[in-house]
Coordinates of C-alpha atoms and ligand atoms in Angstrom, one line a residue:
M1 CA 12.7 -27.4 -17.0
V2 CA 11.5 -27.8 -13.4
I3 CA 7.9 -27.0 -12.3
Y4 CA 7.0 -25.7 -8.9
E5 CA 3.4 -25.6 -7.8
G6 CA 1.5 -23.4 -5.3
K7 CA -1.7 -21.6 -4.9
A8 CA -2.5 -18.8 -7.4
V9 CA -3.9 -15.7 -5.8
F10 CA -3.9 -13.4 -8.8
E11 CA -4.2 -14.4 -12.4
G12 CA -1.9 -13.5 -15.3
V13 CA 1.3 -14.7 -16.9
A14 CA 4.7 -13.3 -16.1
I15 CA 7.9 -14.2 -18.1
G16 CA 11.3 -13.1 -16.8
K17 CA 14.2 -13.8 -14.5
L18 CA 13.7 -15.1 -10.9
S19 CA 15.2 -13.0 -8.1
V20 CA 15.4 -14.5 -4.7
Y21 CA 14.5 -11.7 -2.2
K22 CA 17.1 -11.0 0.4
K23 CA 15.9 -9.6 3.6
N24 CA 17.4 -6.1 4.1
E25 CA 19.4 -7.2 7.1
E26 CA 22.8 -6.1 6.1
T27 CA 24.3 -3.9 8.8
V28 CA 27.1 -1.5 8.1
K29 CA 30.3 -2.7 9.6
R30 CA 33.4 -0.5 10.5
I31 CA 36.3 -2.0 8.5
K32 CA 39.8 -0.7 8.6
V33 CA 41.2 -0.1 5.1
D34 CA 44.8 0.2 3.8
A35 CA 44.0 2.5 0.9
P36 CA 41.6 5.3 2.0
E37 CA 41.9 7.0 -1.4
E38 CA 40.3 3.9 -3.0
E39 CA 37.4 4.3 -0.6
I40 CA 37.0 7.9 -1.5
A41 CA 36.9 6.9 -5.2
R42 CA 34.3 4.3 -4.5
Y43 CA 32.3 6.9 -2.6
A44 CA 32.5 9.3 -5.6
A45 CA 31.3 6.6 -8.0
A46 CA 28.4 5.7 -5.6
R47 CA 27.4 9.3 -5.5
E48 CA 27.3 9.4 -9.3
E49 CA 25.2 6.3 -9.4
A50 CA 22.8 7.7 -6.7
V51 CA 22.3 10.9 -8.7
R52 CA 21.6 8.8 -11.8
Q53 CA 19.0 6.6 -9.9
L54 CA 17.3 9.7 -8.5
Q55 CA 17.1 11.3 -11.9
A56 CA 15.4 8.2 -13.2
L57 CA 13.0 8.3 -10.3
Y58 CA 12.4 12.0 -10.9
E59 CA 11.5 11.4 -14.6
K60 CA 9.2 8.5 -13.6
A61 CA 7.4 10.5 -10.9
V62 CA 6.9 13.5 -13.3
K63 CA 5.1 11.2 -15.7
E64 CA 3.1 9.4 -12.9
V65 CA 2.3 12.1 -10.4
G66 CA 3.3 15.4 -11.8
E67 CA 6.1 17.9 -11.5
A68 CA 5.4 19.3 -8.1
S69 CA 5.4 15.8 -6.4
A70 CA 8.6 14.8 -8.3
E71 CA 10.6 17.7 -7.0
I72 CA 11.7 15.7 -3.9
F73 CA 13.9 13.6 -6.1
E74 CA 15.6 16.7 -7.5
A75 CA 16.2 17.9 -3.9
H76 CA 17.7 14.5 -3.1
Q77 CA 20.1 14.8 -6.0
M78 CA 21.4 18.0 -4.6
M79 CA 21.7 16.6 -1.1
V80 CA 23.8 13.7 -2.4
D81 CA 26.4 16.2 -3.6
D82 CA 26.1 18.6 -0.7
D83 CA 29.6 19.9 0.1
D84 CA 29.3 19.6 3.9
F85 CA 28.1 16.0 3.7
V86 CA 30.8 15.0 1.2
E87 CA 33.5 16.7 3.2
S88 CA 32.4 14.9 6.4
V89 CA 32.4 11.4 4.7
E90 CA 35.8 12.0 3.1
S91 CA 37.3 13.2 6.4
I92 CA 36.0 10.2 8.3
I93 CA 37.5 7.8 5.6
E94 CA 40.9 9.6 5.7
S95 CA 41.3 10.4 9.4
Q96 CA 40.0 7.0 10.6
G97 CA 41.2 4.9 7.7
V98 CA 37.8 3.2 7.4
N99 CA 35.4 1.9 4.7
A100 CA 33.1 4.3 2.8
E101 CA 29.9 2.5 3.9
Y102 CA 30.8 3.2 7.6
A103 CA 31.7 6.9 6.9
V104 CA 28.4 7.5 5.0
A105 CA 26.4 5.8 7.8
E106 CA 28.2 7.8 10.5
T107 CA 27.7 11.1 8.6
G108 CA 24.1 10.3 7.8
D109 CA 23.4 9.7 11.5
N110 CA 25.1 12.9 12.5
F111 CA 23.4 15.1 9.9
K112 CA 20.0 13.5 10.7
K113 CA 20.4 14.3 14.4
M114 CA 21.5 17.8 13.6
F115 CA 18.4 18.4 11.4
E116 CA 16.1 16.8 14.0
E117 CA 17.3 19.3 16.6
M118 CA 16.6 22.4 14.5
D119 CA 13.9 24.8 15.5
D120 CA 12.6 25.3 11.9
E121 CA 10.0 22.7 11.1
Y122 CA 11.1 22.6 7.4
F123 CA 14.6 21.6 8.4
R124 CA 13.4 19.1 10.9
G125 CA 11.5 17.5 8.0
R126 CA 14.8 17.1 6.1
A127 CA 16.1 14.5 8.6
A128 CA 14.1 11.8 6.8
D129 CA 15.6 12.9 3.5
I130 CA 19.1 12.6 4.8
K131 CA 18.4 9.1 6.0
D132 CA 17.0 8.2 2.6
I133 CA 20.0 9.4 0.6
S134 CA 22.5 7.9 3.0
E135 CA 20.8 4.5 2.8
R136 CA 20.7 4.8 -1.0
I137 CA 24.5 5.4 -1.2
I138 CA 25.2 2.6 1.3
R139 CA 23.1 0.2 -0.7
I140 CA 25.0 1.1 -3.9
L141 CA 28.3 0.7 -2.1
Q142 CA 27.2 -2.7 -0.9
G143 CA 26.3 -3.6 -4.4
N144 CA 22.6 -3.9 -3.4
G145 CA 20.7 -1.8 -6.0
G146 CA 17.3 -1.5 -4.3
A147 CA 15.7 -2.8 -1.1
G148 CA 15.9 -6.6 -1.5
I149 CA 15.9 -6.7 -5.3
E150 CA 19.3 -6.5 -6.9
S151 CA 18.4 -6.6 -10.6
E152 CA 18.1 -3.6 -12.8
E153 CA 15.5 -5.3 -15.1
P154 CA 12.1 -6.3 -13.9
V155 CA 12.0 -9.7 -12.2
I156 CA 9.8 -12.4 -10.6
V157 CA 10.3 -11.9 -6.9
V158 CA 10.7 -15.2 -5.0
A159 CA 10.6 -15.0 -1.2
D160 CA 9.8 -16.9 1.9
D161 CA 7.1 -14.5 2.8
L162 CA 6.9 -10.7 2.6
A163 CA 5.9 -8.4 5.4
P164 CA 3.8 -5.3 4.4
S165 CA 6.8 -3.2 5.6
E166 CA 9.0 -5.0 3.1
T167 CA 6.7 -4.7 0.1
V168 CA 6.1 -1.0 0.8
Q169 CA 9.8 -0.4 0.2
M170 CA 10.1 -2.2 -3.1
D171 CA 10.4 -0.5 -6.4
K172 CA 7.2 -1.7 -8.0
D173 CA 8.4 -1.2 -11.5
K174 CA 10.9 -3.9 -11.0
I175 CA 8.4 -6.6 -10.1
L176 CA 6.7 -8.9 -12.7
S177 CA 5.2 -11.3 -10.2
F178 CA 5.4 -12.5 -6.6
V179 CA 6.0 -16.1 -5.6
T180 CA 6.2 -16.9 -1.9
V181 CA 6.8 -20.1 0.0
H182 CA 4.5 -19.0 2.8
G183 CA 1.7 -16.4 3.0
S184 CA -2.1 -16.7 2.9
A185 CA -4.5 -15.7 0.1
N186 CA -5.7 -12.8 2.2
S187 CA -2.3 -11.4 3.2
H188 CA -1.2 -8.0 2.2
T189 CA 1.3 -9.4 -0.3
S190 CA -1.7 -10.9 -2.2
I191 CA -3.5 -7.6 -1.9
L192 CA -0.4 -5.8 -3.2
A193 CA -0.2 -8.2 -6.2
K194 CA -3.8 -7.4 -7.0
T195 CA -3.2 -3.7 -6.7
M196 CA -0.3 -4.0 -9.1
N197 CA -2.3 -6.3 -11.4
I198 CA 0.5 -8.9 -11.5
P199 CA 0.3 -12.7 -11.1
A200 CA 1.1 -14.0 -7.7
I201 CA 1.5 -17.5 -6.2
I202 CA 1.7 -18.4 -2.6
T203 CA 2.6 -21.6 -0.6
C204 CA 4.9 -22.6 -3.5
S205 CA 7.5 -25.3 -2.9
I206 CA 10.2 -23.3 -4.7
P207 CA 13.7 -23.3 -3.1
L208 CA 15.1 -19.9 -2.1
S209 CA 18.6 -20.5 -3.4
E210 CA 21.1 -20.3 -6.2
E211 CA 19.2 -23.2 -7.7
V212 CA 16.6 -20.8 -9.1
D213 CA 18.1 -17.3 -8.5
G214 CA 18.7 -15.5 -11.8
K215 CA 17.1 -18.2 -13.9
E216 CA 14.6 -17.7 -16.7
A217 CA 11.0 -18.6 -15.6
I218 CA 7.3 -18.3 -16.3
V219 CA 4.7 -17.7 -13.6
D220 CA 1.3 -18.9 -14.6
G221 CA -1.2 -17.3 -12.2
F222 CA -4.1 -19.2 -13.6
E223 CA -2.8 -22.7 -12.8
G224 CA -0.5 -21.7 -9.9
K225 CA 2.7 -23.0 -11.5
V226 CA 6.3 -21.6 -11.9
Y227 CA 8.2 -23.1 -14.8
V228 CA 12.0 -22.7 -14.3
E229 CA 14.0 -22.8 -17.4
P230 CA 11.0 -23.6 -19.6
T231 CA 11.2 -25.7 -22.7
P232 CA 10.7 -23.9 -26.0
E233 CA 7.3 -25.5 -26.4
I234 CA 6.1 -24.3 -22.9
L235 CA 7.6 -20.8 -23.6
A236 CA 5.7 -20.5 -26.9
E237 CA 2.4 -21.7 -25.3
K238 CA 2.7 -19.2 -22.4
Q239 CA 3.8 -16.4 -24.6
K240 CA 0.5 -16.9 -26.6
L241 CA -1.4 -16.9 -23.3
A242 CA 0.3 -13.7 -22.2
A243 CA -0.5 -12.1 -25.6
A244 CA -4.2 -13.0 -25.3
E245 CA -4.3 -11.5 -21.8
Q246 CA -2.7 -8.3 -23.2
E247 CA -5.4 -8.2 -25.9
K248 CA -8.1 -8.5 -23.3
K249 CA -6.5 -5.6 -21.4
Q250 CA -6.5 -3.5 -24.5
L251 CA -10.2 -4.1 -25.1
L252 CA -10.9 -3.0 -21.6
E253 CA -9.1 0.3 -22.4
L254 CA -12.0 1.2 -24.6
L255 CA -14.1 1.4 -21.5
K256 CA -12.1 4.3 -20.1
G257 CA -14.1 7.5 -19.7
K258 CA -17.4 5.5 -19.9
E259 CA -20.0 5.6 -17.1
N260 CA -20.5 2.8 -14.6
V261 CA -24.2 2.4 -15.5
T262 CA -26.2 -0.8 -16.0
L263 CA -28.5 -1.4 -19.0
D264 CA -31.5 -0.4 -16.9
G265 CA -29.9 2.8 -15.6
Q266 CA -28.5 1.9 -12.2
K267 CA -25.3 3.6 -11.3
I268 CA -22.4 2.6 -9.1
N269 CA -19.2 4.3 -8.1
L270 CA -16.0 2.4 -8.8
Y271 CA -13.2 3.6 -6.7
A272 CA -9.6 2.4 -6.1
N273 CA -7.8 1.0 -3.1
I274 CA -4.3 2.4 -2.5
G275 CA -1.6 2.0 0.1
N276 CA 0.9 4.6 -1.2
T277 CA 1.3 7.7 -3.4
K278 CA 3.2 5.4 -5.8
D279 CA -0.2 3.8 -6.6
L280 CA -1.6 7.1 -7.9
G281 CA -0.4 6.4 -11.4
L282 CA -2.4 3.2 -11.5
V283 CA -5.5 5.0 -10.1
L284 CA -5.4 7.5 -13.0
K285 CA -4.4 4.9 -15.6
N286 CA -7.4 2.7 -14.7
D287 CA -9.9 5.6 -14.7
A288 CA -11.0 5.2 -11.1
G289 CA -13.8 7.6 -10.0
G290 CA -12.0 8.2 -6.7
I291 CA -10.1 6.5 -3.9
G292 CA -12.4 4.4 -1.7
L293 CA -9.6 3.2 0.6
F294 CA -6.3 4.8 1.3
R295 CA -4.6 2.4 3.7
S296 CA -2.8 5.2 5.6
E297 CA -1.0 2.7 7.8
F298 CA 1.5 2.1 5.0
I299 CA 2.9 5.6 5.7
Y300 CA 3.6 4.4 9.2
L301 CA 5.0 1.1 8.0
G302 CA 7.3 2.9 5.6
S303 CA 9.0 4.9 8.3
D304 CA 11.1 4.1 11.3
D305 CA 9.4 6.6 13.6
Y306 CA 6.0 8.3 13.9
P307 CA 5.4 10.3 10.7
T308 CA 5.0 13.9 11.6
E309 CA 1.9 15.9 10.9
D310 CA 3.7 17.8 8.1
E311 CA 5.0 14.6 6.5
Q312 CA 1.5 13.1 6.5
F313 CA -0.1 16.4 5.4
A314 CA 2.2 16.5 2.3
I315 CA 1.2 12.9 1.4
Y316 CA -2.6 13.4 1.8
K317 CA -2.4 16.8 0.0
Q318 CA -0.6 15.2 -2.9
V319 CA -3.3 12.5 -3.1
A320 CA -6.1 15.0 -2.9
E321 CA -4.6 17.3 -5.5
T322 CA -3.8 14.4 -7.9
L323 CA -7.4 13.3 -7.7
A324 CA -8.4 16.9 -8.6
G325 CA -11.8 17.0 -6.9
K326 CA -12.6 13.3 -7.0
K327 CA -13.4 11.7 -3.7
V328 CA -10.4 10.5 -1.6
I329 CA -11.3 8.3 1.5
I330 CA -8.5 8.2 3.9
R331 CA -8.7 5.4 6.4
T332 CA -7.0 6.3 9.7
L333 CA -4.2 4.1 10.7
D334 CA -4.9 0.4 10.9
I335 CA -1.7 -0.7 12.6
G336 CA -1.6 -4.0 14.6
A337 CA -2.3 -7.6 13.7
D338 CA -0.1 -8.4 10.6
K339 CA 0.8 -4.7 10.2
Q340 CA 3.4 -4.0 12.8
A341 CA 5.7 -1.0 13.2
D342 CA 8.4 -1.5 15.9
Y343 CA 8.4 2.1 17.1
F344 CA 4.7 1.7 18.3
K345 CA 6.2 -0.7 20.8
L346 CA 2.9 -2.6 21.0
P347 CA 2.8 -5.4 23.6
A348 CA 3.3 -8.9 22.4
E349 CA -0.2 -10.5 22.2
E350 CA -1.5 -14.0 22.2
N351 CA -4.1 -13.1 19.5
P352 CA -3.0 -9.9 17.7
A353 CA -5.9 -10.0 15.3
L354 CA -8.1 -9.7 18.3
G355 CA -5.8 -7.3 20.0
L356 CA -4.7 -3.7 20.3
R357 CA -5.1 -2.7 16.6
A358 CA -6.5 0.1 14.5
I359 CA -9.0 2.4 16.2
R360 CA -8.2 0.8 19.5
I361 CA -4.6 2.2 19.3
C362 CA -6.0 5.6 18.3
L363 CA -8.4 5.8 21.2
T364 CA -5.7 4.5 23.7
R365 CA -3.1 6.9 22.4
P366 CA -5.1 10.0 21.2
E367 CA -1.9 12.1 20.6
I368 CA -1.0 9.8 17.6
F369 CA -4.6 9.9 16.4
K370 CA -4.9 13.7 16.7
T371 CA -1.7 14.2 14.6
Q372 CA -3.2 12.1 11.8
L373 CA -6.6 13.9 12.0
R374 CA -4.9 17.3 11.8
A375 CA -3.0 16.2 8.8
I376 CA -6.1 14.8 7.0
L377 CA -8.2 17.9 7.9
R378 CA -5.5 20.2 6.6
A379 CA -5.3 18.2 3.3
S380 CA -9.1 18.5 3.0
A381 CA -8.6 22.1 1.9
F382 CA -6.9 20.8 -1.3
G383 CA -9.5 18.4 -2.7
K384 CA -12.5 16.2 -1.7
V385 CA -11.3 14.2 1.3
S386 CA -13.4 11.9 3.5
I387 CA -12.2 10.2 6.7
M388 CA -12.9 6.6 7.5
F389 CA -12.4 4.7 10.8
P390 CA -11.4 1.0 10.9
M391 CA -12.5 -1.8 13.2
I392 CA -15.5 -0.1 14.7
I393 CA -17.6 -2.2 17.2
S394 CA -19.9 0.3 18.8
V395 CA -21.8 3.6 18.7
D396 CA -20.0 4.8 21.8
E397 CA -16.7 4.4 20.0
V398 CA -18.0 6.5 17.1
K399 CA -19.2 9.2 19.5
E400 CA -15.8 9.2 21.2
I401 CA -14.1 9.5 17.8
Q402 CA -16.4 12.4 16.7
G403 CA -15.6 14.1 20.0
I404 CA -11.8 13.9 19.3
L405 CA -12.4 15.1 15.7
A406 CA -14.4 18.1 17.0
E407 CA -11.5 19.0 19.3
V408 CA -9.0 18.8 16.5
K409 CA -11.3 21.0 14.3
A410 CA -11.6 23.5 17.1
E411 CA -7.8 23.7 17.4
L412 CA -7.5 24.3 13.6
D413 CA -10.2 27.0 13.8
A414 CA -8.4 28.7 16.7
E415 CA -5.2 28.6 14.6
G416 CA -7.0 29.9 11.5
I417 CA -6.0 26.9 9.5
A418 CA -8.3 26.0 6.5
Y419 CA -10.1 22.6 6.2
D420 CA -13.3 21.3 4.7
K421 CA -15.9 22.1 7.4
K422 CA -18.3 19.6 6.0
I423 CA -15.8 16.8 5.7
E424 CA -17.6 13.4 5.3
T425 CA -16.9 10.8 7.9
G426 CA -17.6 7.1 7.6
I427 CA -16.7 3.8 9.2
M428 CA -15.5 0.4 8.1
I429 CA -18.0 -2.4 8.7
E430 CA -15.6 -5.2 9.4
T431 CA -16.7 -6.7 12.7
P432 CA -19.9 -8.7 13.2
A433 CA -20.8 -6.2 16.0
S434 CA -20.9 -3.3 13.6
V435 CA -23.2 -5.3 11.2
I436 CA -25.6 -6.0 14.0
M437 CA -25.5 -2.3 15.1
A438 CA -25.6 -1.0 11.5
E439 CA -28.9 0.9 11.9
E440 CA -27.7 2.7 15.1
L441 CA -24.3 3.4 13.5
A442 CA -25.9 4.7 10.3
K443 CA -27.4 7.6 12.3
E444 CA -23.9 8.7 13.4
V445 CA -21.9 8.7 10.2
D446 CA -22.1 9.7 6.5
F447 CA -21.2 6.3 5.0
F448 CA -20.3 2.7 5.5
S449 CA -17.5 0.8 3.7
I450 CA -17.5 -3.0 4.3
G451 CA -14.1 -4.6 5.0
T452 CA -14.9 -8.1 3.8
N453 CA -11.4 -9.3 4.5
D454 CA -11.7 -8.8 8.3
L455 CA -15.5 -9.3 8.3
T456 CA -15.0 -12.8 6.9
Q457 CA -12.2 -13.5 9.4
Y458 CA -14.2 -12.4 12.4
T459 CA -17.5 -13.9 11.3
L460 CA -16.2 -17.3 10.4
A461 CA -13.6 -17.3 13.2
I462 CA -10.9 -17.9 10.7
D463 CA -7.5 -16.2 10.9
R464 CA -7.0 -14.6 7.5
Q465 CA -3.2 -15.0 7.8
N466 CA -3.3 -18.7 8.4
Q467 CA -2.5 -20.4 5.2
S468 CA -3.7 -23.8 6.3
L469 CA -7.2 -22.4 6.7
D470 CA -7.5 -20.9 3.2
K471 CA -9.9 -23.7 2.2
F472 CA -12.3 -22.7 5.0
Y473 CA -12.0 -19.0 4.4
D474 CA -15.1 -18.6 2.3
S475 CA -16.1 -15.0 1.7
H476 CA -19.1 -16.3 -0.4
H477 CA -20.4 -17.9 2.8
P478 CA -24.2 -17.2 3.1
A479 CA -23.6 -15.5 6.4
I480 CA -21.4 -12.9 4.8
L481 CA -23.7 -12.3 1.9
K482 CA -26.6 -11.8 4.3
M483 CA -24.6 -9.4 6.3
L484 CA -23.7 -7.3 3.2
K485 CA -27.4 -6.9 2.5
M486 CA -28.2 -6.0 6.1
V487 CA -25.5 -3.2 6.0
V488 CA -26.7 -1.6 2.7
D489 CA -30.3 -1.7 3.9
A490 CA -29.4 -0.1 7.2
A491 CA -27.4 2.7 5.5
H492 CA -30.2 3.4 3.0
K493 CA -32.8 3.5 5.7
Y494 CA -31.0 6.6 7.1
G495 CA -30.1 8.1 3.8
K496 CA -26.4 7.1 3.9
W497 CA -24.4 5.4 1.2
A498 CA -22.7 2.0 1.5
G499 CA -19.8 0.4 -0.4
I500 CA -17.4 -2.5 -0.1
C501 CA -13.6 -2.0 0.1
G502 CA -12.5 -5.5 1.0
E503 CA -11.3 -7.9 -1.6
L504 CA -14.7 -9.4 -2.2
G505 CA -15.8 -6.2 -3.8
A506 CA -13.5 -7.1 -6.7
D507 CA -14.9 -10.6 -7.1
L508 CA -16.3 -10.4 -10.7
S509 CA -18.6 -13.4 -10.0
L510 CA -20.5 -11.2 -7.5
T511 CA -20.7 -7.9 -9.3
K512 CA -24.3 -8.5 -10.4
E513 CA -25.3 -9.5 -6.9
F514 CA -23.8 -6.4 -5.4
L515 CA -25.8 -4.3 -7.9
A516 CA -28.9 -6.2 -7.0
M517 CA -28.2 -5.6 -3.3
G518 CA -28.1 -1.9 -4.1
F519 CA -24.4 -1.0 -3.3
D520 CA -23.5 2.6 -4.1
E521 CA -19.8 2.0 -4.4
L522 CA -17.1 -0.7 -4.8
S523 CA -13.6 0.1 -4.0
V524 CA -11.1 -2.3 -5.6
S525 CA -7.5 -2.8 -6.8
P526 CA -7.0 -0.2 -9.6
G527 CA -6.6 -3.0 -12.2
R528 CA -10.1 -4.4 -11.4
I529 CA -12.0 -1.2 -12.2
L530 CA -12.4 -1.7 -16.0
P531 CA -13.3 -5.4 -15.7
I532 CA -16.0 -4.5 -13.2
R533 CA -17.2 -1.6 -15.4
K534 CA -17.6 -4.0 -18.3
I535 CA -19.9 -6.3 -16.2
V536 CA -21.9 -3.3 -14.9
R537 CA -22.5 -2.0 -18.4
E538 CA -23.6 -5.4 -19.6
T539 CA -26.0 -6.1 -16.6
D540 CA -29.8 -5.6 -16.5
V541 CA -30.4 -5.5 -12.7
S542 CA -34.1 -6.0 -12.9
A543 CA -33.8 -9.0 -15.2
Y544 CA -31.1 -10.4 -12.9
K545 CA -33.3 -10.0 -9.8
A546 CA -36.3 -11.6 -11.7
G547 CA -34.2 -14.5 -12.8
K548 CA -33.0 -15.4 -9.2
Ligands
PEP601 C1 -10.8 -5.4 5.1 O1 -10.6 -5.9 6.2 O2 -11.6 -5.9 4.2 C2 -10.1 -4.2 4.7 C3 -10.4 -3.6 3.5 O3 -9.1 -3.7 5.5 P1 -7.6 -4.5 5.5 O4 -7.6 -5.5 4.5 O5 -6.6 -3.4 5.3 O6 -7.6 -5.0 6.9
MG602 MG1 -9.6 -4.7 7.7

């Protein structure tokens, strides 16, 4: 047995095989082959496997998000076997005597271009599907089952570090835990682990090699250790711990359907943070009252070009419909800093966290912003949608945003397109400037949601991505707690509501304090909803305040 240590960022115990994450850098090479018929046979087998994978995804999606949203996987299955596509691949293999991977990549590119140039919007939208299925077939041909994770069974992912654009591609069902050599406690990989409710360890000294790949291991997210090839004694001990955790989870299940109300009658909304439609299953499973933060930038990170209005609309509509009348707060894109998408072609910056990010991009490039606003507004006709703007620093900025929103609404009115005319708009409070200006800002919007991750970074002047500063990054700092109270009071003074959607909102040691401050909402990783509900229902806020 070998033990590797790191810093635990989410508790829990995972037992399974380690899988060293391989960056998806494999390019498709053109290779001359002697036996084209063998390539054609490999291609046929890969198609069969692709259809099988898509059928499994279809069945999973039906269970998690419903029949209508799962249909895309049925459509993909048909596209895999489309006659024109298959003929084109086979003819490239035969006429050029080349490998199947190259022929699929070539055909995929050609078909994608063809669809992109079509007049009909529906067919233009199919270009992305073509890309998706060609990449799936290529991955199968290369013996690489799913972006970066090769195993069929769920594994413990070991990586150097993971960019948000990498985690977004992963098949979450295959991940038992994350262990990274780098990364900070406030990075998006940590946030993702929390969303998925799985143990995670960062800054771990584990080697990224054959030495650990494929070996049995235990991740203990309480003590921050990875046990590779554990002894039978350790295995038995950790299995016991895992069973106890499971039991705790089952007890929490009893709280499903119960109100978030304290012993003395104070209520609070408990909403979920999501980054993806794939998280919707977790939202429903954990009985969230709504979605308090949909990090829409993950849609942008998951594509290699600007997502179109229709693509975005389909996603927002799916979220709104799945939540069936419960509130869905969509945050407009927060690209920049650690969340980079190449096609935005943002200039290299000395200090990206202080740079062109989030609302600053939207106000500099209003065409991108307007496309997103149109998509969100259109989706608001299908559920209860609110819009939230990130990284706000001034009243003028909010006025400019409201002006753009009014223009977009007027366009939709002129086109006779339905949307919620009374759509709620709010802002994230995540800069010190917005805290200081909270009263003035409260007059302009319907709600505040505090982004404590960035608010801590900007208030304490500590880069949230810098792992060597984790020990200084203290979101319990009295300055932060004072700011939280200032923000709730400012909102309430003007009859608006206030919540927290940063990670601090999920800190169970502060739940009572947040109730005492008067917060109306906490938006947290789905797995945190029931533990917080438990505390809320056991708290007497007046007694807590009296005892302070
Ligand atoms: C925050 O800053 O607290 C927040 C919720 O936004 P993000 O973590 O996506 O920057
Ligand atoms: Mg933020």
